[in-house]
Short mmCIF file of C-alpha atoms in Angstrom, two decimals:
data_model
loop_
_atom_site.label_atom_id
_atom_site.label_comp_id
_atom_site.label_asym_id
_atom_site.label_seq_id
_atom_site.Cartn_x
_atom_site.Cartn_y
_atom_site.Cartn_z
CA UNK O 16 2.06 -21.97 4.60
CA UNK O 17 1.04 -24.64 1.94
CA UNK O 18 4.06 -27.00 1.45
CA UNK O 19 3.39 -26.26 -2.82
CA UNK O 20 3.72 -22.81 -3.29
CA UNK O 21 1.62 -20.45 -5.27
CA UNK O 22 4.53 -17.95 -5.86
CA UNK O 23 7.03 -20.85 -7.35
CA UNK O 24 7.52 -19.11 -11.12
CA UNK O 25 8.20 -15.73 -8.81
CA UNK O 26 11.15 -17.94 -6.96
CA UNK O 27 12.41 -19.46 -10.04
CA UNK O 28 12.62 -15.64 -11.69
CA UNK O 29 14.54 -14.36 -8.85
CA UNK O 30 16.92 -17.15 -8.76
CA UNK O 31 17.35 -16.91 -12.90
CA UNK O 32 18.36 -13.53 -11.47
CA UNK O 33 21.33 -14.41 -8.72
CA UNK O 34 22.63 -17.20 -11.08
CA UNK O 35 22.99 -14.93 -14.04
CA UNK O 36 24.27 -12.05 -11.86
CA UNK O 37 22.22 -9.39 -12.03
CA UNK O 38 21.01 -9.74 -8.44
CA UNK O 39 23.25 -10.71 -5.98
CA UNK O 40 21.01 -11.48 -2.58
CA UNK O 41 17.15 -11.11 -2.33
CA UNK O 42 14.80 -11.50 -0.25
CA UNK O 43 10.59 -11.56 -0.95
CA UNK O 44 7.59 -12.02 1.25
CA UNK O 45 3.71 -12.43 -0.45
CA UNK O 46 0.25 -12.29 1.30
CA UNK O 47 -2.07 -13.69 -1.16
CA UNK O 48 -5.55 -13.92 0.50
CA UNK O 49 -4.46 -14.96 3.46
CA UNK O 50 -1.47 -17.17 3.32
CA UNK O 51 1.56 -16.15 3.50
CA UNK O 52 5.21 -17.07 1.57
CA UNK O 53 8.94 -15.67 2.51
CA UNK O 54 11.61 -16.88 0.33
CA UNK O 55 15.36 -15.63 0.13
CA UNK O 56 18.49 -16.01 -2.32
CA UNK O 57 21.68 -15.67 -3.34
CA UNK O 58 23.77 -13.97 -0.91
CA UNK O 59 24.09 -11.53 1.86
CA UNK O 60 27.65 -10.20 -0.33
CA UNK O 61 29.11 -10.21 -3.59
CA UNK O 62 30.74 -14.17 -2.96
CA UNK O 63 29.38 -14.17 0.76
CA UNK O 64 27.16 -16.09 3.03
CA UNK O 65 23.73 -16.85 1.88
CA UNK O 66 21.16 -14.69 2.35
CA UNK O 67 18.68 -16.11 4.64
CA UNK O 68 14.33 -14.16 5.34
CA UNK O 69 15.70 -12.63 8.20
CA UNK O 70 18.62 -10.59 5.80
CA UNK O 71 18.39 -7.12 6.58
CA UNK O 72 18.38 -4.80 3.43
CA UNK O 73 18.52 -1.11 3.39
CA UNK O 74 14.70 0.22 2.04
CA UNK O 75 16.26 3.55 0.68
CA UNK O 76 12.50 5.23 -0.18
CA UNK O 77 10.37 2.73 1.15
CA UNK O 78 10.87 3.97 4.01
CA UNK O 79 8.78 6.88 3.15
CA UNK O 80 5.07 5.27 4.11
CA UNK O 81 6.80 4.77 7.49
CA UNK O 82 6.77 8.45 7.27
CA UNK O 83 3.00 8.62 6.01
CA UNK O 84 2.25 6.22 9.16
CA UNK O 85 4.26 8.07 11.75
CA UNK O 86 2.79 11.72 10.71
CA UNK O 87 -0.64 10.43 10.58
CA UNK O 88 -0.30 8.72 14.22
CA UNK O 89 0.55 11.71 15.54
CA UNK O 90 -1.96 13.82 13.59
CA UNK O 91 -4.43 11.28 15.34
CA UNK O 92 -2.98 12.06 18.53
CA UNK O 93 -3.49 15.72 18.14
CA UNK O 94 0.18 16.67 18.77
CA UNK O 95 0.11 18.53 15.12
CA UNK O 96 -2.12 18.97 12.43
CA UNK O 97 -1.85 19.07 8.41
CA UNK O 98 -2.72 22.57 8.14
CA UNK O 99 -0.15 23.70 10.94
CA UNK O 100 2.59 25.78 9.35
CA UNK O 101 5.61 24.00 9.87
CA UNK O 102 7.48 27.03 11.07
CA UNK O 103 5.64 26.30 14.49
CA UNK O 104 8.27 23.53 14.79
CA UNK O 105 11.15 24.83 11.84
CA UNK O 106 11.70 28.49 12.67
CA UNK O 107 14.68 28.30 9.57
CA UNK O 108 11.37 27.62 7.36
CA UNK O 109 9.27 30.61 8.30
CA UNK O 110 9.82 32.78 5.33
CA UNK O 111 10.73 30.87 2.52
CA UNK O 112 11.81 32.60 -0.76
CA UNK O 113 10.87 30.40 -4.08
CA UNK O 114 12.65 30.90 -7.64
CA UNK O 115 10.87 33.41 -10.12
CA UNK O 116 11.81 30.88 -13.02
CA UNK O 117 12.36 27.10 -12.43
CA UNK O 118 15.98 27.67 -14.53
CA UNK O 119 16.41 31.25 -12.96
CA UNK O 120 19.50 32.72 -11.25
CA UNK O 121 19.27 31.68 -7.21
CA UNK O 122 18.83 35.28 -6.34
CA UNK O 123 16.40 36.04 -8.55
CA UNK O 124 12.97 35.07 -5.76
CA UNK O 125 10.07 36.34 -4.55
CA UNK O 126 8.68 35.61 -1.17
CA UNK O 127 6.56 31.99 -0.83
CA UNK O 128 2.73 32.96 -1.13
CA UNK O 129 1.50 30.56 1.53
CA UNK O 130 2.86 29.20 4.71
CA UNK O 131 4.88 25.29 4.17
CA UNK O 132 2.39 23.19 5.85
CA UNK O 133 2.80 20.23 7.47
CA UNK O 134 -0.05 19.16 4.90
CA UNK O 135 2.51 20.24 1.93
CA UNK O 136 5.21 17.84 3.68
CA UNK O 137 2.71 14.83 3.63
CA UNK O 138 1.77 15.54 0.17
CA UNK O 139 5.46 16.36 -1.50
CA UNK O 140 4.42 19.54 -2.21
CA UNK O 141 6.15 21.49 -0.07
CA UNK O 142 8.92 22.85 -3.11
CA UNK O 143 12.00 21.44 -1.53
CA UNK O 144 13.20 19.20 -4.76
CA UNK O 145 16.21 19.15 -7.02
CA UNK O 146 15.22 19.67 -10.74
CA UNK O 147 17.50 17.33 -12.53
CA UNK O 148 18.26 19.87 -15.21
CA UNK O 149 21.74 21.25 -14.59
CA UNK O 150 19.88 24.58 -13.09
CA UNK O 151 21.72 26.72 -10.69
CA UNK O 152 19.08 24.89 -8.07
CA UNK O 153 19.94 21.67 -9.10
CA UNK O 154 23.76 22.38 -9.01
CA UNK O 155 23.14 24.11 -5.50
CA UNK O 156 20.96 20.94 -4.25
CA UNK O 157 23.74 18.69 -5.23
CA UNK O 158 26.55 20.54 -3.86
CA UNK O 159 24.78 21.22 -0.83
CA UNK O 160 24.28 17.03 -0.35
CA UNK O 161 20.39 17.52 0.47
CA UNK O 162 19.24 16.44 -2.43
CA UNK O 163 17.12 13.01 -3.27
CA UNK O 164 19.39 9.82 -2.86
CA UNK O 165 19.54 6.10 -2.14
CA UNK O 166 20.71 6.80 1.60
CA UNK O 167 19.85 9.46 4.41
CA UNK O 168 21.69 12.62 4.27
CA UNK O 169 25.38 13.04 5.61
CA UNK O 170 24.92 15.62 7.55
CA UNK O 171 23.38 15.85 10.83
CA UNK O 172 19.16 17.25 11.21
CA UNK O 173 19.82 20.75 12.49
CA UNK O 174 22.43 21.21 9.41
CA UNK O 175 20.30 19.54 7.20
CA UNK O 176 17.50 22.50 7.70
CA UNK O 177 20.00 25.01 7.47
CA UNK O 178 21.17 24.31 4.00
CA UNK O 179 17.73 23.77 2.69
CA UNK O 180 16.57 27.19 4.70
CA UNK O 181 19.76 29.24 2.51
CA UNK O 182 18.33 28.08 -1.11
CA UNK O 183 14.95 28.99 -2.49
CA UNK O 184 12.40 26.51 -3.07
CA UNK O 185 11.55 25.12 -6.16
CA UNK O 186 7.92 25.97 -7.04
CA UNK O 187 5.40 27.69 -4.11
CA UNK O 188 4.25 25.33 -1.73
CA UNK O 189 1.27 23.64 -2.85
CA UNK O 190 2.01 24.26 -6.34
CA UNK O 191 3.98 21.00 -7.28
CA UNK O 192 4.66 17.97 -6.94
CA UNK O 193 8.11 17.51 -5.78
CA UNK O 194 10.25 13.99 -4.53
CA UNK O 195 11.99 12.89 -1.59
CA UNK O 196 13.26 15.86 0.26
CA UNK O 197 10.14 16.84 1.90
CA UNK O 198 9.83 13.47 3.77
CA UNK O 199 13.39 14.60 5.14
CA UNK O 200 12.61 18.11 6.39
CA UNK O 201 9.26 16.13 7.71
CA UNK O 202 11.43 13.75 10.09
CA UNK O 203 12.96 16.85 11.38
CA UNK O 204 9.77 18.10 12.42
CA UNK O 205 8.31 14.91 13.82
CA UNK O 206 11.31 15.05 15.72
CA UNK O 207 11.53 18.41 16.79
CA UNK O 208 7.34 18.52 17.25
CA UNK O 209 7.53 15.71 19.91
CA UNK O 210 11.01 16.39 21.57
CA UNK O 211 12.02 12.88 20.61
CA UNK O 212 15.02 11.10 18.82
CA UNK O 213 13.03 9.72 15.96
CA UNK O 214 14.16 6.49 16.28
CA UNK O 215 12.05 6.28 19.81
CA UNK O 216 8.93 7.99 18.25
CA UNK O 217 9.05 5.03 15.61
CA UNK O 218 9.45 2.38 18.04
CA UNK O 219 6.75 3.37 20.06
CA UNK O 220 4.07 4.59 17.82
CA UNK O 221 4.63 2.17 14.32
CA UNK O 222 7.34 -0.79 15.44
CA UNK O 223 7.19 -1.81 18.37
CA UNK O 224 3.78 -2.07 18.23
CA UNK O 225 3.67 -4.50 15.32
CA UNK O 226 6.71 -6.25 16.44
CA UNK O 227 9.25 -4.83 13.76
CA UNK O 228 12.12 -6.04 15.82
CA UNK O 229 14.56 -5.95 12.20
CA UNK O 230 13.36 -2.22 11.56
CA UNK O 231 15.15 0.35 12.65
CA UNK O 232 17.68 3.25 11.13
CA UNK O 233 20.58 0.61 11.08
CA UNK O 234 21.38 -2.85 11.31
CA UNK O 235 19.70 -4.29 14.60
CA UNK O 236 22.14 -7.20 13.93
CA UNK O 237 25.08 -6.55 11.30
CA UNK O 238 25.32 -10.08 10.89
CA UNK O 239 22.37 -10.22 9.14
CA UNK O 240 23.15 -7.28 6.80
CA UNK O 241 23.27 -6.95 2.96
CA UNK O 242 25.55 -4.88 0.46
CA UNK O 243 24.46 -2.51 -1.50
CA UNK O 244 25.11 -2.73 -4.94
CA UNK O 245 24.75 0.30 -8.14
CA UNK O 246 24.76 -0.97 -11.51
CA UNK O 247 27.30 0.83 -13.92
CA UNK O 248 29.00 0.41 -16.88
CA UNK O 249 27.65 -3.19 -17.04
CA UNK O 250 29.04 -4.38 -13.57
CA UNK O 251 28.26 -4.20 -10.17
CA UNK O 252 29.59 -0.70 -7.93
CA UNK O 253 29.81 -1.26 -3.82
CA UNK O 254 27.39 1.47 -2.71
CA UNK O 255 27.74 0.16 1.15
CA UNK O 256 28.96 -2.72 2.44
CA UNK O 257 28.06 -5.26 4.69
CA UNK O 258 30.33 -3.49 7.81
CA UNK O 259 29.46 0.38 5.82
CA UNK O 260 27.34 3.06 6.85
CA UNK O 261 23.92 1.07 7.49
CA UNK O 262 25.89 -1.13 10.34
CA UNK O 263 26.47 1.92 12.58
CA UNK O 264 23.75 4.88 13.93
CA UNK O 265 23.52 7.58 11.28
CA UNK O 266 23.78 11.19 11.79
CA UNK O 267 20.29 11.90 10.14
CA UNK O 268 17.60 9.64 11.24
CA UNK O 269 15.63 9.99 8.09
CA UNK O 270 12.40 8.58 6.50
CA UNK O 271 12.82 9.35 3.48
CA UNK O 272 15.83 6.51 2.49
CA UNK O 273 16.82 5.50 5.81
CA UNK O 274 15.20 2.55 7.13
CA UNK O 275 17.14 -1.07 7.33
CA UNK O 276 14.64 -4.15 7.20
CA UNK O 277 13.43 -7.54 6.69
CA UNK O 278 10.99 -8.63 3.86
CA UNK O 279 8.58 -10.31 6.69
CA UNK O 280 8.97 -6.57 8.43
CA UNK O 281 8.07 -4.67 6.05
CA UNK O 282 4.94 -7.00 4.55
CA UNK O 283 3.82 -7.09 8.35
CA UNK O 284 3.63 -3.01 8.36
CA UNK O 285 1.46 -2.95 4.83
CA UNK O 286 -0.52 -5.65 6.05
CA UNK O 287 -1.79 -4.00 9.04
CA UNK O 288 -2.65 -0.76 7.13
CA UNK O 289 -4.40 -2.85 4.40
CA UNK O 290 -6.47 -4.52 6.97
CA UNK O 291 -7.76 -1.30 8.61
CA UNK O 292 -4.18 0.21 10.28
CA UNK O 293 -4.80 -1.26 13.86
CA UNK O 294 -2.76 -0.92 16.19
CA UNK O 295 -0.84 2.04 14.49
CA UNK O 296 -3.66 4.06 13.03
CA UNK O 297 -7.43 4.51 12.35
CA UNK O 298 -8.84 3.37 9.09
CA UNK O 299 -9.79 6.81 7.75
CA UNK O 300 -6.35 7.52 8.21
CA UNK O 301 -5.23 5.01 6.73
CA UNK O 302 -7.89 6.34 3.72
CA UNK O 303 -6.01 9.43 3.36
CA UNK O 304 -3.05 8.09 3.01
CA UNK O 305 -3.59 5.86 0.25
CA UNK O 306 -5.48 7.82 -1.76
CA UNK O 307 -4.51 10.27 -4.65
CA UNK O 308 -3.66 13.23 -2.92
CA UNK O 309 -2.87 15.86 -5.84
CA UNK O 310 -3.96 17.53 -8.57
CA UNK O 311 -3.17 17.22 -12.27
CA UNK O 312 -1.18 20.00 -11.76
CA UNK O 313 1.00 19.16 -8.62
CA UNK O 314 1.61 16.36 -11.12
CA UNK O 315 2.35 17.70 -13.90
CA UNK O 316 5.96 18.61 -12.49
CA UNK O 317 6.89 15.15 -11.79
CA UNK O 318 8.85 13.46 -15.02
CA UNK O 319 9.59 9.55 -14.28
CA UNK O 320 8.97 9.37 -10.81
CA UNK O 321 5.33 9.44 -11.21
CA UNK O 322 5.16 7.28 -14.27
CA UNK O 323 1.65 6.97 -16.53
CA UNK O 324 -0.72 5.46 -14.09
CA UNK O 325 0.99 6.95 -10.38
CA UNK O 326 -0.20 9.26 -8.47
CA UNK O 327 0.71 10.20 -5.21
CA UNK O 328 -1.31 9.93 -1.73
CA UNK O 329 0.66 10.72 2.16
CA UNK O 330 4.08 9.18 1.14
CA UNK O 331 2.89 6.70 -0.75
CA UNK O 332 1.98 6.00 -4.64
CA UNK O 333 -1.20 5.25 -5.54
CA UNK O 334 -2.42 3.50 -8.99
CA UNK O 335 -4.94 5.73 -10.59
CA UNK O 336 -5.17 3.05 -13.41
CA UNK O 337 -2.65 1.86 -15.31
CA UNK O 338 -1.35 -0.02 -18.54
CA UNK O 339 0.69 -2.97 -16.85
CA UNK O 340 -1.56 -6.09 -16.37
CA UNK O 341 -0.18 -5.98 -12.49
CA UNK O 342 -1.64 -1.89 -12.03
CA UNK O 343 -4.96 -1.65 -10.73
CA UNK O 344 -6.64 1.64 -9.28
CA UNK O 345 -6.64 1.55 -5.84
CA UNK O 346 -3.28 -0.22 -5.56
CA UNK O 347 -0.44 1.66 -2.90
CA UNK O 348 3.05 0.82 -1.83
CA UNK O 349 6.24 2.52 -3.35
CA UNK O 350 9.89 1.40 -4.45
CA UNK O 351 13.39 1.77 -3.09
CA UNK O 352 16.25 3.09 -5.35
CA UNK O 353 18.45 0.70 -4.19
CA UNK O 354 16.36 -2.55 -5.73
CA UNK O 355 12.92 -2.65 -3.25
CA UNK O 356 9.49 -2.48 -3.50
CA UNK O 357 6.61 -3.14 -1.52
CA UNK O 358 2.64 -2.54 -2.77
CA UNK O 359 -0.50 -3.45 -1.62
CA UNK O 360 -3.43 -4.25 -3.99
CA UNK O 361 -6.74 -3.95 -2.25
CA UNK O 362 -8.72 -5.03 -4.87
CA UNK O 363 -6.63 -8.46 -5.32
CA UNK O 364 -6.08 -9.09 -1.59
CA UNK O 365 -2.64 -9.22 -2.50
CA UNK O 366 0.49 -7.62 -0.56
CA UNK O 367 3.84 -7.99 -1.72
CA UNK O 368 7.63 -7.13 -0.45
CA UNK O 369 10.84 -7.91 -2.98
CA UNK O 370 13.98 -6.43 -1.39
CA UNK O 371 17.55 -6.70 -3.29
CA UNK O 372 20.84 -6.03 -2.77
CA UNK O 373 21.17 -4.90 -6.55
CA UNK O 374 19.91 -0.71 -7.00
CA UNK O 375 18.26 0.78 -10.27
CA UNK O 376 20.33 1.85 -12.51
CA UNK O 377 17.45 4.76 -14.28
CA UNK O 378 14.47 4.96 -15.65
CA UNK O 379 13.10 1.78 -16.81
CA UNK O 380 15.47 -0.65 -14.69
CA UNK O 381 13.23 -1.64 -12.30
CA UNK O 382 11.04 -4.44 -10.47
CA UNK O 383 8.82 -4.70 -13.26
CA UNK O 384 9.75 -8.28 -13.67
CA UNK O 385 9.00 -9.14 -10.29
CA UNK O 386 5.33 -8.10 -10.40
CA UNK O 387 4.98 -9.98 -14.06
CA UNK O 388 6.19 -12.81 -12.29
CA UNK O 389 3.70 -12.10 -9.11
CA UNK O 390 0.50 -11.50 -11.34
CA UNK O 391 1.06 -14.49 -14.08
CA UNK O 392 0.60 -16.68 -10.00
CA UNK O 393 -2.30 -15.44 -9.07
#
């Protein structure tokens, strides 16, 4: 690492950020063409120790191209493929009923045209979702505590399926675009497809092999772990603290929000699939996944989590353009609702990791800032 650094006007932005209080503890790692920077700040709690690069954070959904690794190994493997239906492994799938009007009454259904696929789980278009639009769905999603959120579900995986398998789905599957659940129900499977806890099949097929020894479905060390922070009402809410739920083993080992990390971590996992996916997975596979993966009208469903620009590949977006200076087609990684991100731009030879304690508050709230700052460097 070059004793000046590149990155300093990203540094200086993120500790504007502590010292003003909008962030409490961060932590950021940057692969520029080659060389590599990991800075931290502010503090592991609200008044606590400082946060050092090895903090742990939780990823909430960037955990999910974990997910698009992990599925893929295994598709290499030949243990199951993306046109298997899923109710090989998910019996409570194998007739699915979908809503006759998005808004419609929840016994108002006709029977799903197609088989879920494990494909449709890779792709988010499997029609588990919750609408966001006060629909008897939506209500039922919420209620039912299955629905998209900054942590894993409450409840354990067999429980999980069952609530999912009494409500219809959203759309048919393969008809739209839908986020977050899917990657859920797909953890099940992966579980349930290789008789494995989860947590094993991740060690040995995506972190052990890189040497992830921070990443894991809780705190590997709860000394090192960060609060969680919401935004509301113009303060700062505890979502979990230091000692909370990410300290201890969950109930639902989940990809889709439940991973706990380092910066360095997670920038070591994108770097090895932006150099070719070795040792975790072939570079065609790697191909798929970062590559636009649906149709303009799988997307057309998908409001503010796709914004102008995003598509969506194997459980990760993928620029298709852009208007912000720092988009460029061909660019992949996702964000984390409770303050991460992570992307890799192929065409820059740039990979970069920003993981805070402080979660988005909506649309529009953000890491925006952060890749400003990262572009105006480079």
């Amino acid at each position: 690492m070059s004793h000046l650094s590149r990155f300093v006007t990203v540094w200086s932005a993120l500790q504007a950020r502590v010292e003003d209080g909008r962030v409490p503890g961060w932590a950021a790692a940057v692969r520029y063409r080659g060389e590599i920077e990991v800075r931290a700040g502010g503090c592991l709690t609200l008044g606590g120790a400082p946060a050092g690069p090895d903090a742990l954070f939780r990823l909430s959904s960037l955990s999910k191209p974990f997910a698009g690794a992990l599925t893929l190994a295994l598709v290499e493997d030949g243990v199951l493929r993306p046109d298997d239906p899923v109710a090989r492994w998910l019996p409570e799938l194998a007739a699915p009923r979908v809503l006759h009007t998005p808004r419609g009454p929840l016994d108002d259904t006709v029977a799903a045209s197609v088989p879920i696929t494990v494909g449709h789980l890779l792709s988010s278009t499997a029609g588990f979702g919750r609408p966001w639009d006060g629909s008897p769905l939506d209500r039922a999603v919420a209620a039912a505590g299955i629905g998209p959120g900054p942590e894993s579900p409450g409840v354990g995986p067999d429980e999980y399926l069952a609530r999912w398998a009494e409500l219809p789905l959203l759309a048919q599957p393969g008809e739209r675009w839908t986020y977050h659940c899917s990657t859920d129900v797909l953890s099940v499977l992966l579980a349930r497809a290789t008789d494995r806890p989860l947590r094993e099949l991740l060690a040995e097929r995506v972190t052990g092999p890189l040497g992830l020894r921070s990443t894991g479905f809780s705190a590997v060390d709860p000394s090192r772990l960060t609060a969680a922070y919401l935004p509301q009402d113009g303060r700062l809410r505890l979502l979990d603290a230091a000692d909370g739920r990410a300290a201890r083993a969950p109930r639902f080992e989940g990809l889709a929000a439940g991973l706990v990390s380092t910066a360095e971590d997670v920038l070591t996992f994108l770097c090895a699939l932006a150099d070719g996916g070795a040792p975790v997975l072939r570079q065609a596979s790697v191909a798929a996944m970062t590559s636009d993966s649906l149709t303009p009208a799988q997307r057309r469903g998908a409001g503010d989590f796709l914004p102008a620009g995003t598509s969506w590949g194997l459980q990760v977006g993928v620029d298709t353009g852009g208007r912000e200076p720092w988009q460029a087609a061909g660019r992949w990684g996702w964000d984390g609702g409770t303050g991460t991100t992570g992307w890799v731009d192929p065409h820059r030879d740039l990979v970069a990791v920003l993981l805070t304690t402080r979660g988005y508050g909506g649309p529009g709230d953000g890491t925006d800032w952060f890749w400003q700052a990262v572009h105006r460097c480079l």
